[in-house]
Amino acid sequence: MIVHIVFGVLAVIAVLAGAAVFVFDSMARATYALAISFIAVGVVVVLLQQNYIGIVIILMMVMEMAVMAVYMVMFMGMNPALMPMSMVHDNRRALAAAIGTFLILASGILLSDWPIRRGAPPKDLTFALGEELMGPSMLAMTVISPVMVATIVAGVVLAARRGRYDRFGDDLKRRPASDPQPGGLGR
């Protein structure tokens, strides 16, 4: 019974946080509302005993939304990530499309006959799920993840005008730091 209550509460949180994305007036707040929505969905998936997929959803979406918010604050000119703005255009049609889509999907869930399980689940459910989702390209997908992280780190490093090597020298031992661009807190 407790699982059903937690499931219902998380489902409501996921929908409300998803709706909050379109209510908030800044892209940074909308990003974190979307993260909350996906965390709730990930916990729901864990409650459905799909632990691997649930944890992956949570980790992936938290990291993606955090990186997205950091990029918005760091690199967007005049920082529209924090400025008030509307997250939707043509509000009436967007709201009608969202409500219509929700009602169609919810009615499909409630009105369709659910299949009866045939056979037994495999012993290693995580491997079977990975094989089913990615097929023979599982190795490629495993390699792509660290490459994407390295790309994000390289993008931040290349975008920074100056780094610690500018201030502390090639061996990082120059004291005090020789700052080619003075500034900081004591301007």
Short mmCIF file of N, CA and C in Angstrom, two decimals:
data_model
loop_
_atom_site.label_atom_id
_atom_site.label_comp_id
_atom_site.label_asym_id
_atom_site.label_seq_id
_atom_site.Cartn_x
_atom_site.Cartn_y
_atom_site.Cartn_z
N MET A 1 0.82 -1.20 0.00
CA MET A 1 0.00 0.00 0.00
C MET A 1 0.87 1.26 0.00
N ILE A 2 1.95 1.23 0.78
CA ILE A 2 2.82 2.41 0.86
C ILE A 2 3.46 2.70 -0.49
N VAL A 3 3.79 1.64 -1.24
CA VAL A 3 4.39 1.84 -2.56
C VAL A 3 3.40 2.53 -3.48
N HIS A 4 2.12 2.18 -3.37
CA HIS A 4 1.09 2.81 -4.21
C HIS A 4 0.95 4.30 -3.89
N ILE A 5 1.02 4.62 -2.60
CA ILE A 5 0.91 6.03 -2.20
C ILE A 5 2.12 6.82 -2.69
N VAL A 6 3.32 6.26 -2.48
CA VAL A 6 4.54 6.94 -2.94
C VAL A 6 4.51 7.10 -4.46
N PHE A 7 4.06 6.05 -5.15
CA PHE A 7 3.94 6.11 -6.61
C PHE A 7 3.02 7.26 -7.03
N GLY A 8 1.85 7.36 -6.39
CA GLY A 8 0.90 8.43 -6.72
C GLY A 8 1.46 9.81 -6.43
N VAL A 9 2.11 9.95 -5.27
CA VAL A 9 2.70 11.25 -4.91
C VAL A 9 3.78 11.64 -5.91
N LEU A 10 4.64 10.69 -6.27
CA LEU A 10 5.70 10.99 -7.24
C LEU A 10 5.14 11.30 -8.62
N ALA A 11 4.06 10.62 -9.00
CA ALA A 11 3.44 10.92 -10.29
C ALA A 11 2.90 12.34 -10.31
N VAL A 12 2.28 12.76 -9.21
CA VAL A 12 1.76 14.13 -9.13
C VAL A 12 2.92 15.13 -9.15
N ILE A 13 3.99 14.83 -8.42
CA ILE A 13 5.16 15.72 -8.41
C ILE A 13 5.74 15.84 -9.81
N ALA A 14 5.84 14.71 -10.53
CA ALA A 14 6.40 14.74 -11.88
C ALA A 14 5.57 15.62 -12.80
N VAL A 15 4.25 15.49 -12.72
CA VAL A 15 3.38 16.29 -13.60
C VAL A 15 3.43 17.76 -13.20
N LEU A 16 3.36 18.05 -11.90
CA LEU A 16 3.38 19.45 -11.46
C LEU A 16 4.72 20.12 -11.76
N ALA A 17 5.82 19.41 -11.54
CA ALA A 17 7.13 19.99 -11.85
C ALA A 17 7.29 20.19 -13.35
N GLY A 18 6.76 19.26 -14.14
CA GLY A 18 6.79 19.43 -15.60
C GLY A 18 5.97 20.64 -16.03
N ALA A 19 4.82 20.84 -15.39
CA ALA A 19 4.01 22.02 -15.71
C ALA A 19 4.69 23.30 -15.25
N ALA A 20 5.44 23.22 -14.14
CA ALA A 20 6.13 24.40 -13.62
C ALA A 20 7.18 24.92 -14.59
N VAL A 21 7.69 24.04 -15.45
CA VAL A 21 8.66 24.48 -16.47
C VAL A 21 8.07 25.62 -17.29
N PHE A 22 6.78 25.55 -17.57
CA PHE A 22 6.15 26.55 -18.41
C PHE A 22 5.56 27.71 -17.60
N VAL A 23 5.61 27.60 -16.28
CA VAL A 23 5.11 28.68 -15.43
C VAL A 23 6.24 29.60 -15.00
N PHE A 24 7.41 29.03 -14.72
CA PHE A 24 8.54 29.84 -14.28
C PHE A 24 8.94 30.84 -15.35
N ASP A 25 9.52 31.95 -14.90
CA ASP A 25 9.86 33.02 -15.84
C ASP A 25 11.36 33.11 -16.13
N SER A 26 12.14 32.11 -15.76
CA SER A 26 13.55 32.11 -16.14
C SER A 26 13.95 30.71 -16.58
N MET A 27 14.89 30.66 -17.51
CA MET A 27 15.31 29.37 -18.05
C MET A 27 16.02 28.53 -17.00
N ALA A 28 16.74 29.16 -16.07
CA ALA A 28 17.44 28.41 -15.03
C ALA A 28 16.43 27.72 -14.11
N ARG A 29 15.41 28.46 -13.68
CA ARG A 29 14.38 27.84 -12.82
C ARG A 29 13.64 26.74 -13.56
N ALA A 30 13.34 26.98 -14.83
CA ALA A 30 12.66 25.96 -15.63
C ALA A 30 13.52 24.70 -15.75
N THR A 31 14.82 24.88 -15.88
CA THR A 31 15.73 23.74 -15.97
C THR A 31 15.68 22.90 -14.71
N TYR A 32 15.70 23.54 -13.55
CA TYR A 32 15.66 22.78 -12.31
C TYR A 32 14.28 22.18 -12.06
N ALA A 33 13.22 22.82 -12.51
CA ALA A 33 11.89 22.20 -12.42
C ALA A 33 11.84 20.93 -13.26
N LEU A 34 12.44 20.98 -14.44
CA LEU A 34 12.49 19.80 -15.29
C LEU A 34 13.32 18.69 -14.64
N ALA A 35 14.39 19.07 -13.96
CA ALA A 35 15.20 18.08 -13.24
C ALA A 35 14.38 17.40 -12.15
N ILE A 36 13.61 18.18 -11.40
CA ILE A 36 12.76 17.60 -10.35
C ILE A 36 11.74 16.64 -10.96
N SER A 37 11.16 17.02 -12.08
CA SER A 37 10.21 16.15 -12.75
C SER A 37 10.85 14.83 -13.15
N PHE A 38 12.04 14.89 -13.72
CA PHE A 38 12.70 13.66 -14.15
C PHE A 38 13.18 12.82 -12.97
N ILE A 39 13.57 13.46 -11.87
CA ILE A 39 13.94 12.69 -10.67
C ILE A 39 12.73 11.91 -10.17
N ALA A 40 11.56 12.56 -10.15
CA ALA A 40 10.35 11.86 -9.73
C ALA A 40 10.04 10.69 -10.66
N VAL A 41 10.20 10.89 -11.96
CA VAL A 41 9.98 9.81 -12.92
C VAL A 41 10.99 8.68 -12.68
N GLY A 42 12.24 9.02 -12.42
CA GLY A 42 13.25 8.01 -12.16
C GLY A 42 12.93 7.18 -10.92
N VAL A 43 12.45 7.83 -9.87
CA VAL A 43 12.08 7.09 -8.66
C VAL A 43 10.87 6.20 -8.93
N VAL A 44 9.92 6.68 -9.74
CA VAL A 44 8.78 5.84 -10.14
C VAL A 44 9.27 4.60 -10.87
N VAL A 45 10.23 4.77 -11.76
CA VAL A 45 10.77 3.62 -12.50
C VAL A 45 11.47 2.66 -11.53
N VAL A 46 12.16 3.18 -10.52
CA VAL A 46 12.76 2.32 -9.50
C VAL A 46 11.67 1.56 -8.74
N LEU A 47 10.56 2.24 -8.44
CA LEU A 47 9.45 1.56 -7.76
C LEU A 47 8.86 0.45 -8.62
N LEU A 48 8.98 0.58 -9.93
CA LEU A 48 8.51 -0.47 -10.84
C LEU A 48 9.53 -1.60 -10.96
N GLN A 49 10.55 -1.57 -10.09
CA GLN A 49 11.60 -2.58 -9.99
C GLN A 49 12.49 -2.64 -11.23
N GLN A 50 12.64 -1.52 -11.89
CA GLN A 50 13.60 -1.38 -12.98
C GLN A 50 14.72 -0.49 -12.46
N ASN A 51 15.47 -1.03 -11.49
CA ASN A 51 16.45 -0.23 -10.75
C ASN A 51 17.48 0.43 -11.65
N TYR A 52 18.04 -0.32 -12.57
CA TYR A 52 19.10 0.22 -13.42
C TYR A 52 18.60 1.40 -14.24
N ILE A 53 17.49 1.21 -14.92
CA ILE A 53 16.95 2.29 -15.76
C ILE A 53 16.55 3.49 -14.90
N GLY A 54 15.95 3.24 -13.74
CA GLY A 54 15.56 4.34 -12.86
C GLY A 54 16.74 5.17 -12.39
N ILE A 55 17.80 4.49 -11.95
CA ILE A 55 19.00 5.20 -11.49
C ILE A 55 19.66 5.93 -12.65
N VAL A 56 19.70 5.31 -13.82
CA VAL A 56 20.28 5.98 -14.98
C VAL A 56 19.49 7.23 -15.34
N ILE A 57 18.16 7.16 -15.29
CA ILE A 57 17.33 8.34 -15.56
C ILE A 57 17.67 9.45 -14.58
N ILE A 58 17.74 9.12 -13.31
CA ILE A 58 18.02 10.13 -12.29
C ILE A 58 19.40 10.75 -12.50
N LEU A 59 20.42 9.91 -12.62
CA LEU A 59 21.78 10.44 -12.78
C LEU A 59 21.93 11.24 -14.06
N MET A 60 21.40 10.72 -15.15
CA MET A 60 21.56 11.38 -16.44
C MET A 60 20.85 12.74 -16.44
N MET A 61 19.64 12.79 -15.94
CA MET A 61 18.89 14.04 -16.00
C MET A 61 19.43 15.07 -15.01
N VAL A 62 19.87 14.63 -13.84
CA VAL A 62 20.45 15.59 -12.89
C VAL A 62 21.70 16.21 -13.49
N MET A 63 22.57 15.38 -14.06
CA MET A 63 23.80 15.91 -14.66
C MET A 63 23.49 16.80 -15.87
N GLU A 64 22.57 16.36 -16.70
CA GLU A 64 22.25 17.15 -17.89
C GLU A 64 21.67 18.50 -17.52
N MET A 65 20.75 18.53 -16.58
CA MET A 65 20.13 19.80 -16.19
C MET A 65 21.13 20.69 -15.46
N ALA A 66 22.00 20.10 -14.64
CA ALA A 66 23.01 20.92 -13.96
C ALA A 66 23.97 21.54 -14.96
N VAL A 67 24.44 20.73 -15.91
CA VAL A 67 25.34 21.26 -16.93
C VAL A 67 24.64 22.32 -17.77
N MET A 68 23.38 22.07 -18.11
CA MET A 68 22.64 23.04 -18.92
C MET A 68 22.49 24.37 -18.18
N ALA A 69 22.17 24.32 -16.89
CA ALA A 69 22.03 25.56 -16.13
C ALA A 69 23.36 26.28 -16.01
N VAL A 70 24.44 25.54 -15.78
CA VAL A 70 25.76 26.17 -15.68
C VAL A 70 26.14 26.82 -17.00
N TYR A 71 25.91 26.12 -18.11
CA TYR A 71 26.22 26.69 -19.42
C TYR A 71 25.39 27.94 -19.68
N MET A 72 24.12 27.92 -19.30
CA MET A 72 23.28 29.10 -19.53
C MET A 72 23.81 30.29 -18.76
N VAL A 73 24.15 30.08 -17.50
CA VAL A 73 24.62 31.19 -16.68
C VAL A 73 25.99 31.67 -17.16
N MET A 74 26.86 30.73 -17.58
CA MET A 74 28.23 31.11 -17.96
C MET A 74 28.32 31.77 -19.32
N PHE A 75 27.61 31.25 -20.30
CA PHE A 75 27.91 31.61 -21.67
C PHE A 75 26.85 32.41 -22.41
N MET A 76 25.68 32.61 -21.85
CA MET A 76 24.65 33.33 -22.59
C MET A 76 24.82 34.83 -22.36
N GLY A 77 24.83 35.58 -23.42
CA GLY A 77 25.00 37.02 -23.33
C GLY A 77 23.86 37.68 -22.59
N MET A 78 24.15 38.66 -21.78
CA MET A 78 23.20 39.41 -20.97
C MET A 78 22.38 38.48 -20.08
N ASN A 79 22.84 37.28 -19.93
CA ASN A 79 22.29 36.27 -19.05
C ASN A 79 20.77 36.14 -19.07
N PRO A 80 20.20 35.75 -20.20
CA PRO A 80 18.76 35.53 -20.24
C PRO A 80 18.33 34.34 -19.40
N ALA A 81 19.30 33.52 -18.95
CA ALA A 81 18.93 32.38 -18.11
C ALA A 81 18.31 32.85 -16.80
N LEU A 82 18.69 34.03 -16.34
CA LEU A 82 18.16 34.52 -15.07
C LEU A 82 17.16 35.65 -15.25
N MET A 83 17.00 36.14 -16.47
CA MET A 83 16.08 37.25 -16.71
C MET A 83 14.66 36.73 -16.91
N PRO A 84 13.66 37.50 -16.51
CA PRO A 84 12.28 37.07 -16.72
C PRO A 84 11.97 36.95 -18.21
N MET A 85 11.34 35.85 -18.58
CA MET A 85 10.92 35.65 -19.96
C MET A 85 9.86 34.56 -19.98
N SER A 86 9.11 34.50 -21.04
CA SER A 86 8.08 33.48 -21.17
C SER A 86 8.69 32.22 -21.75
N MET A 87 8.32 31.08 -21.19
CA MET A 87 8.83 29.80 -21.67
C MET A 87 7.98 29.22 -22.79
N VAL A 88 6.84 29.85 -23.06
CA VAL A 88 5.96 29.33 -24.12
C VAL A 88 5.62 30.45 -25.08
N HIS A 89 5.29 30.06 -26.27
CA HIS A 89 4.82 30.99 -27.28
C HIS A 89 3.46 30.48 -27.73
N ASP A 90 2.55 31.38 -28.00
CA ASP A 90 1.19 31.02 -28.37
C ASP A 90 0.58 30.16 -27.27
N ASN A 91 0.40 30.80 -26.11
CA ASN A 91 0.01 30.09 -24.89
C ASN A 91 -1.23 29.21 -25.06
N ARG A 92 -2.26 29.71 -25.71
CA ARG A 92 -3.51 28.95 -25.79
C ARG A 92 -3.33 27.66 -26.58
N ARG A 93 -2.67 27.74 -27.72
CA ARG A 93 -2.46 26.52 -28.51
C ARG A 93 -1.53 25.55 -27.80
N ALA A 94 -0.50 26.08 -27.15
CA ALA A 94 0.43 25.21 -26.42
C ALA A 94 -0.29 24.49 -25.28
N LEU A 95 -1.13 25.22 -24.55
CA LEU A 95 -1.88 24.61 -23.45
C LEU A 95 -2.87 23.58 -23.98
N ALA A 96 -3.55 23.91 -25.07
CA ALA A 96 -4.51 22.96 -25.66
C ALA A 96 -3.79 21.70 -26.15
N ALA A 97 -2.64 21.86 -26.78
CA ALA A 97 -1.89 20.70 -27.26
C ALA A 97 -1.40 19.85 -26.09
N ALA A 98 -0.93 20.48 -25.02
CA ALA A 98 -0.44 19.74 -23.86
C ALA A 98 -1.57 18.97 -23.18
N ILE A 99 -2.70 19.63 -22.96
CA ILE A 99 -3.83 18.96 -22.31
C ILE A 99 -4.37 17.84 -23.20
N GLY A 100 -4.49 18.10 -24.49
CA GLY A 100 -4.97 17.07 -25.42
C GLY A 100 -4.06 15.86 -25.45
N THR A 101 -2.76 16.09 -25.51
CA THR A 101 -1.80 14.98 -25.52
C THR A 101 -1.88 14.19 -24.22
N PHE A 102 -1.96 14.90 -23.10
CA PHE A 102 -2.06 14.22 -21.80
C PHE A 102 -3.31 13.37 -21.73
N LEU A 103 -4.45 13.91 -22.16
CA LEU A 103 -5.71 13.15 -22.09
C LEU A 103 -5.68 11.92 -23.00
N ILE A 104 -5.12 12.07 -24.19
CA ILE A 104 -5.04 10.93 -25.11
C ILE A 104 -4.15 9.83 -24.52
N LEU A 105 -2.99 10.21 -24.01
CA LEU A 105 -2.08 9.21 -23.43
C LEU A 105 -2.66 8.57 -22.17
N ALA A 106 -3.28 9.38 -21.31
CA ALA A 106 -3.87 8.84 -20.08
C ALA A 106 -5.03 7.91 -20.41
N SER A 107 -5.86 8.27 -21.38
CA SER A 107 -6.98 7.39 -21.74
C SER A 107 -6.46 6.10 -22.38
N GLY A 108 -5.38 6.20 -23.14
CA GLY A 108 -4.79 4.99 -23.70
C GLY A 108 -4.30 4.04 -22.62
N ILE A 109 -3.72 4.60 -21.56
CA ILE A 109 -3.25 3.77 -20.45
C ILE A 109 -4.42 3.11 -19.73
N LEU A 110 -5.47 3.89 -19.49
CA LEU A 110 -6.59 3.38 -18.71
C LEU A 110 -7.50 2.45 -19.50
N LEU A 111 -7.64 2.65 -20.80
CA LEU A 111 -8.61 1.90 -21.59
C LEU A 111 -8.04 0.70 -22.33
N SER A 112 -6.74 0.60 -22.44
CA SER A 112 -6.17 -0.52 -23.20
C SER A 112 -6.01 -1.75 -22.31
N ASP A 113 -6.08 -2.91 -22.94
CA ASP A 113 -5.87 -4.16 -22.23
C ASP A 113 -4.37 -4.39 -22.08
N TRP A 114 -3.95 -4.64 -20.87
CA TRP A 114 -2.54 -4.86 -20.62
C TRP A 114 -2.20 -6.31 -20.93
N PRO A 115 -1.07 -6.56 -21.57
CA PRO A 115 -0.72 -7.94 -21.93
C PRO A 115 -0.37 -8.77 -20.69
N ILE A 116 -0.56 -10.06 -20.83
CA ILE A 116 -0.20 -10.99 -19.76
C ILE A 116 1.21 -11.50 -20.04
N ARG A 117 2.02 -11.59 -19.02
CA ARG A 117 3.41 -12.01 -19.19
C ARG A 117 3.47 -13.43 -19.72
N ARG A 118 4.32 -13.59 -20.73
CA ARG A 118 4.59 -14.92 -21.28
C ARG A 118 6.05 -15.23 -21.03
N GLY A 119 6.31 -16.37 -20.47
CA GLY A 119 7.69 -16.74 -20.20
C GLY A 119 8.19 -16.15 -18.90
N ALA A 120 9.46 -16.38 -18.63
CA ALA A 120 10.08 -15.89 -17.39
C ALA A 120 11.10 -14.82 -17.73
N PRO A 121 11.32 -13.87 -16.81
CA PRO A 121 12.34 -12.85 -17.08
C PRO A 121 13.73 -13.47 -17.09
N PRO A 122 14.66 -12.88 -17.83
CA PRO A 122 16.03 -13.42 -17.85
C PRO A 122 16.70 -13.25 -16.49
N LYS A 123 17.77 -14.04 -16.28
CA LYS A 123 18.47 -13.99 -14.99
C LYS A 123 19.12 -12.63 -14.77
N ASP A 124 19.82 -12.12 -15.76
CA ASP A 124 20.47 -10.81 -15.64
C ASP A 124 19.62 -9.80 -16.39
N LEU A 125 18.70 -9.20 -15.66
CA LEU A 125 17.73 -8.28 -16.27
C LEU A 125 18.40 -7.03 -16.84
N THR A 126 19.42 -6.53 -16.15
CA THR A 126 20.12 -5.33 -16.61
C THR A 126 20.81 -5.57 -17.94
N PHE A 127 21.52 -6.69 -18.06
CA PHE A 127 22.19 -6.99 -19.32
C PHE A 127 21.18 -7.20 -20.44
N ALA A 128 20.09 -7.90 -20.15
CA ALA A 128 19.07 -8.15 -21.17
C ALA A 128 18.45 -6.84 -21.64
N LEU A 129 18.21 -5.92 -20.70
CA LEU A 129 17.64 -4.62 -21.07
C LEU A 129 18.62 -3.83 -21.92
N GLY A 130 19.89 -3.81 -21.53
CA GLY A 130 20.90 -3.11 -22.32
C GLY A 130 21.03 -3.69 -23.71
N GLU A 131 21.02 -5.01 -23.80
CA GLU A 131 21.11 -5.68 -25.10
C GLU A 131 19.90 -5.37 -25.97
N GLU A 132 18.72 -5.32 -25.34
CA GLU A 132 17.50 -5.03 -26.10
C GLU A 132 17.48 -3.58 -26.59
N LEU A 133 17.92 -2.66 -25.73
CA LEU A 133 17.89 -1.24 -26.10
C LEU A 133 18.97 -0.89 -27.12
N MET A 134 20.17 -1.40 -26.92
CA MET A 134 21.29 -0.96 -27.75
C MET A 134 21.77 -2.01 -28.74
N GLY A 135 21.39 -3.25 -28.54
CA GLY A 135 21.79 -4.29 -29.47
C GLY A 135 23.29 -4.42 -29.56
N PRO A 136 23.80 -4.60 -30.76
CA PRO A 136 25.25 -4.80 -30.91
C PRO A 136 26.07 -3.53 -30.68
N SER A 137 25.42 -2.39 -30.54
CA SER A 137 26.18 -1.14 -30.36
C SER A 137 26.38 -0.79 -28.89
N MET A 138 26.22 -1.75 -27.98
CA MET A 138 26.38 -1.46 -26.56
C MET A 138 27.79 -0.99 -26.25
N LEU A 139 28.80 -1.58 -26.86
CA LEU A 139 30.18 -1.17 -26.63
C LEU A 139 30.39 0.27 -27.09
N ALA A 140 29.83 0.60 -28.25
CA ALA A 140 29.96 1.97 -28.76
C ALA A 140 29.32 2.97 -27.80
N MET A 141 28.15 2.63 -27.27
CA MET A 141 27.48 3.53 -26.34
C MET A 141 28.28 3.68 -25.04
N THR A 142 28.94 2.63 -24.62
CA THR A 142 29.77 2.70 -23.42
C THR A 142 30.96 3.62 -23.63
N VAL A 143 31.49 3.64 -24.83
CA VAL A 143 32.64 4.50 -25.15
C VAL A 143 32.20 5.94 -25.35
N ILE A 144 31.00 6.15 -25.87
CA ILE A 144 30.53 7.51 -26.17
C ILE A 144 30.37 8.34 -24.90
N SER A 145 29.97 7.73 -23.79
CA SER A 145 29.73 8.49 -22.55
C SER A 145 30.96 9.25 -22.07
N PRO A 146 32.12 8.62 -21.89
CA PRO A 146 33.28 9.42 -21.46
C PRO A 146 33.73 10.42 -22.51
N VAL A 147 33.50 10.11 -23.78
CA VAL A 147 33.86 11.07 -24.84
C VAL A 147 33.00 12.32 -24.71
N MET A 148 31.71 12.15 -24.39
CA MET A 148 30.83 13.31 -24.21
C MET A 148 31.26 14.14 -23.01
N VAL A 149 31.63 13.49 -21.91
CA VAL A 149 32.10 14.23 -20.74
C VAL A 149 33.38 14.99 -21.07
N ALA A 150 34.30 14.35 -21.78
CA ALA A 150 35.54 15.03 -22.18
C ALA A 150 35.24 16.21 -23.09
N THR A 151 34.25 16.10 -23.95
CA THR A 151 33.88 17.20 -24.83
C THR A 151 33.34 18.38 -24.03
N ILE A 152 32.52 18.10 -23.02
CA ILE A 152 31.99 19.17 -22.17
C ILE A 152 33.12 19.87 -21.43
N VAL A 153 34.02 19.10 -20.84
CA VAL A 153 35.15 19.69 -20.10
C VAL A 153 36.03 20.50 -21.05
N ALA A 154 36.32 19.97 -22.23
CA ALA A 154 37.14 20.70 -23.20
C ALA A 154 36.46 21.98 -23.64
N GLY A 155 35.15 21.95 -23.81
CA GLY A 155 34.41 23.16 -24.19
C GLY A 155 34.54 24.25 -23.14
N VAL A 156 34.44 23.88 -21.87
CA VAL A 156 34.58 24.87 -20.80
C VAL A 156 36.01 25.39 -20.75
N VAL A 157 36.99 24.50 -20.88
CA VAL A 157 38.40 24.92 -20.84
C VAL A 157 38.72 25.86 -21.99
N LEU A 158 38.26 25.54 -23.18
CA LEU A 158 38.55 26.38 -24.34
C LEU A 158 37.80 27.71 -24.30
N ALA A 159 36.65 27.73 -23.64
CA ALA A 159 35.87 28.96 -23.58
C ALA A 159 36.42 29.94 -22.55
N ALA A 160 37.17 29.44 -21.56
CA ALA A 160 37.72 30.31 -20.53
C ALA A 160 38.85 31.15 -21.13
N ARG A 161 38.82 32.45 -20.88
CA ARG A 161 39.85 33.33 -21.43
C ARG A 161 41.20 33.09 -20.79
N ARG A 162 41.20 32.82 -19.53
CA ARG A 162 42.45 32.60 -18.83
C ARG A 162 42.23 31.50 -17.81
N GLY A 163 43.29 30.86 -17.44
CA GLY A 163 43.19 29.77 -16.49
C GLY A 163 44.27 29.88 -15.44
N ARG A 164 44.43 28.84 -14.68
CA ARG A 164 45.41 28.89 -13.59
C ARG A 164 46.83 28.94 -14.11
N TYR A 165 47.08 28.43 -15.33
CA TYR A 165 48.44 28.49 -15.87
C TYR A 165 48.82 29.92 -16.22
N ASP A 166 47.86 30.75 -16.60
CA ASP A 166 48.14 32.16 -16.84
C ASP A 166 48.55 32.86 -15.55
N ARG A 167 47.92 32.50 -14.47
CA ARG A 167 48.17 33.19 -13.20
C ARG A 167 49.37 32.64 -12.44
N PHE A 168 49.55 31.31 -12.48
CA PHE A 168 50.58 30.68 -11.64
C PHE A 168 51.76 30.15 -12.43
N GLY A 169 51.79 30.30 -13.75
CA GLY A 169 52.91 29.82 -14.56
C GLY A 169 52.73 28.37 -14.99
N ASP A 170 53.65 27.93 -15.86
CA ASP A 170 53.53 26.58 -16.41
C ASP A 170 53.67 25.49 -15.36
N ASP A 171 54.43 25.76 -14.30
CA ASP A 171 54.61 24.74 -13.26
C ASP A 171 53.68 24.97 -12.06
N LEU A 172 52.82 25.97 -12.15
CA LEU A 172 51.84 26.31 -11.11
C LEU A 172 52.50 26.69 -9.79
N LYS A 173 53.74 27.23 -9.84
CA LYS A 173 54.46 27.56 -8.62
C LYS A 173 54.70 29.06 -8.44
N ARG A 174 54.27 29.89 -9.37
CA ARG A 174 54.51 31.33 -9.27
C ARG A 174 53.65 31.90 -8.13
N ARG A 175 54.31 32.52 -7.15
CA ARG A 175 53.61 33.16 -6.04
C ARG A 175 54.15 34.54 -5.84
N PRO A 176 53.40 35.57 -5.68
CA PRO A 176 51.95 35.59 -5.85
C PRO A 176 51.59 35.46 -7.33
N ALA A 177 50.35 35.19 -7.57
CA ALA A 177 49.90 34.99 -8.94
C ALA A 177 50.07 36.27 -9.74
N SER A 178 50.56 36.12 -10.96
CA SER A 178 50.68 37.25 -11.88
C SER A 178 49.46 37.22 -12.78
N ASP A 179 48.51 38.07 -12.47
CA ASP A 179 47.24 38.04 -13.20
C ASP A 179 47.30 38.97 -14.40
N PRO A 180 47.28 38.42 -15.63
CA PRO A 180 47.32 39.29 -16.81
C PRO A 180 46.05 40.12 -16.96
N GLN A 181 45.00 39.71 -16.33
CA GLN A 181 43.74 40.46 -16.38
C GLN A 181 43.34 40.75 -14.94
N PRO A 182 43.71 41.93 -14.43
CA PRO A 182 43.42 42.20 -13.02
C PRO A 182 41.91 42.27 -12.78
N GLY A 183 41.55 41.97 -11.59
CA GLY A 183 40.12 42.01 -11.25
C GLY A 183 39.87 41.13 -10.05
N GLY A 184 38.72 40.57 -10.01
CA GLY A 184 38.36 39.73 -8.88
C GLY A 184 37.64 40.54 -7.84
N LEU A 185 37.69 40.08 -6.61
CA LEU A 185 36.93 40.73 -5.55
C LEU A 185 37.51 42.08 -5.15
N GLY A 186 38.81 42.26 -5.27
CA GLY A 186 39.42 43.51 -4.81
C GLY A 186 39.59 44.55 -5.90
N ARG A 187 38.67 44.64 -6.85
CA ARG A 187 38.82 45.59 -7.95
C ARG A 187 38.92 46.97 -7.45
#
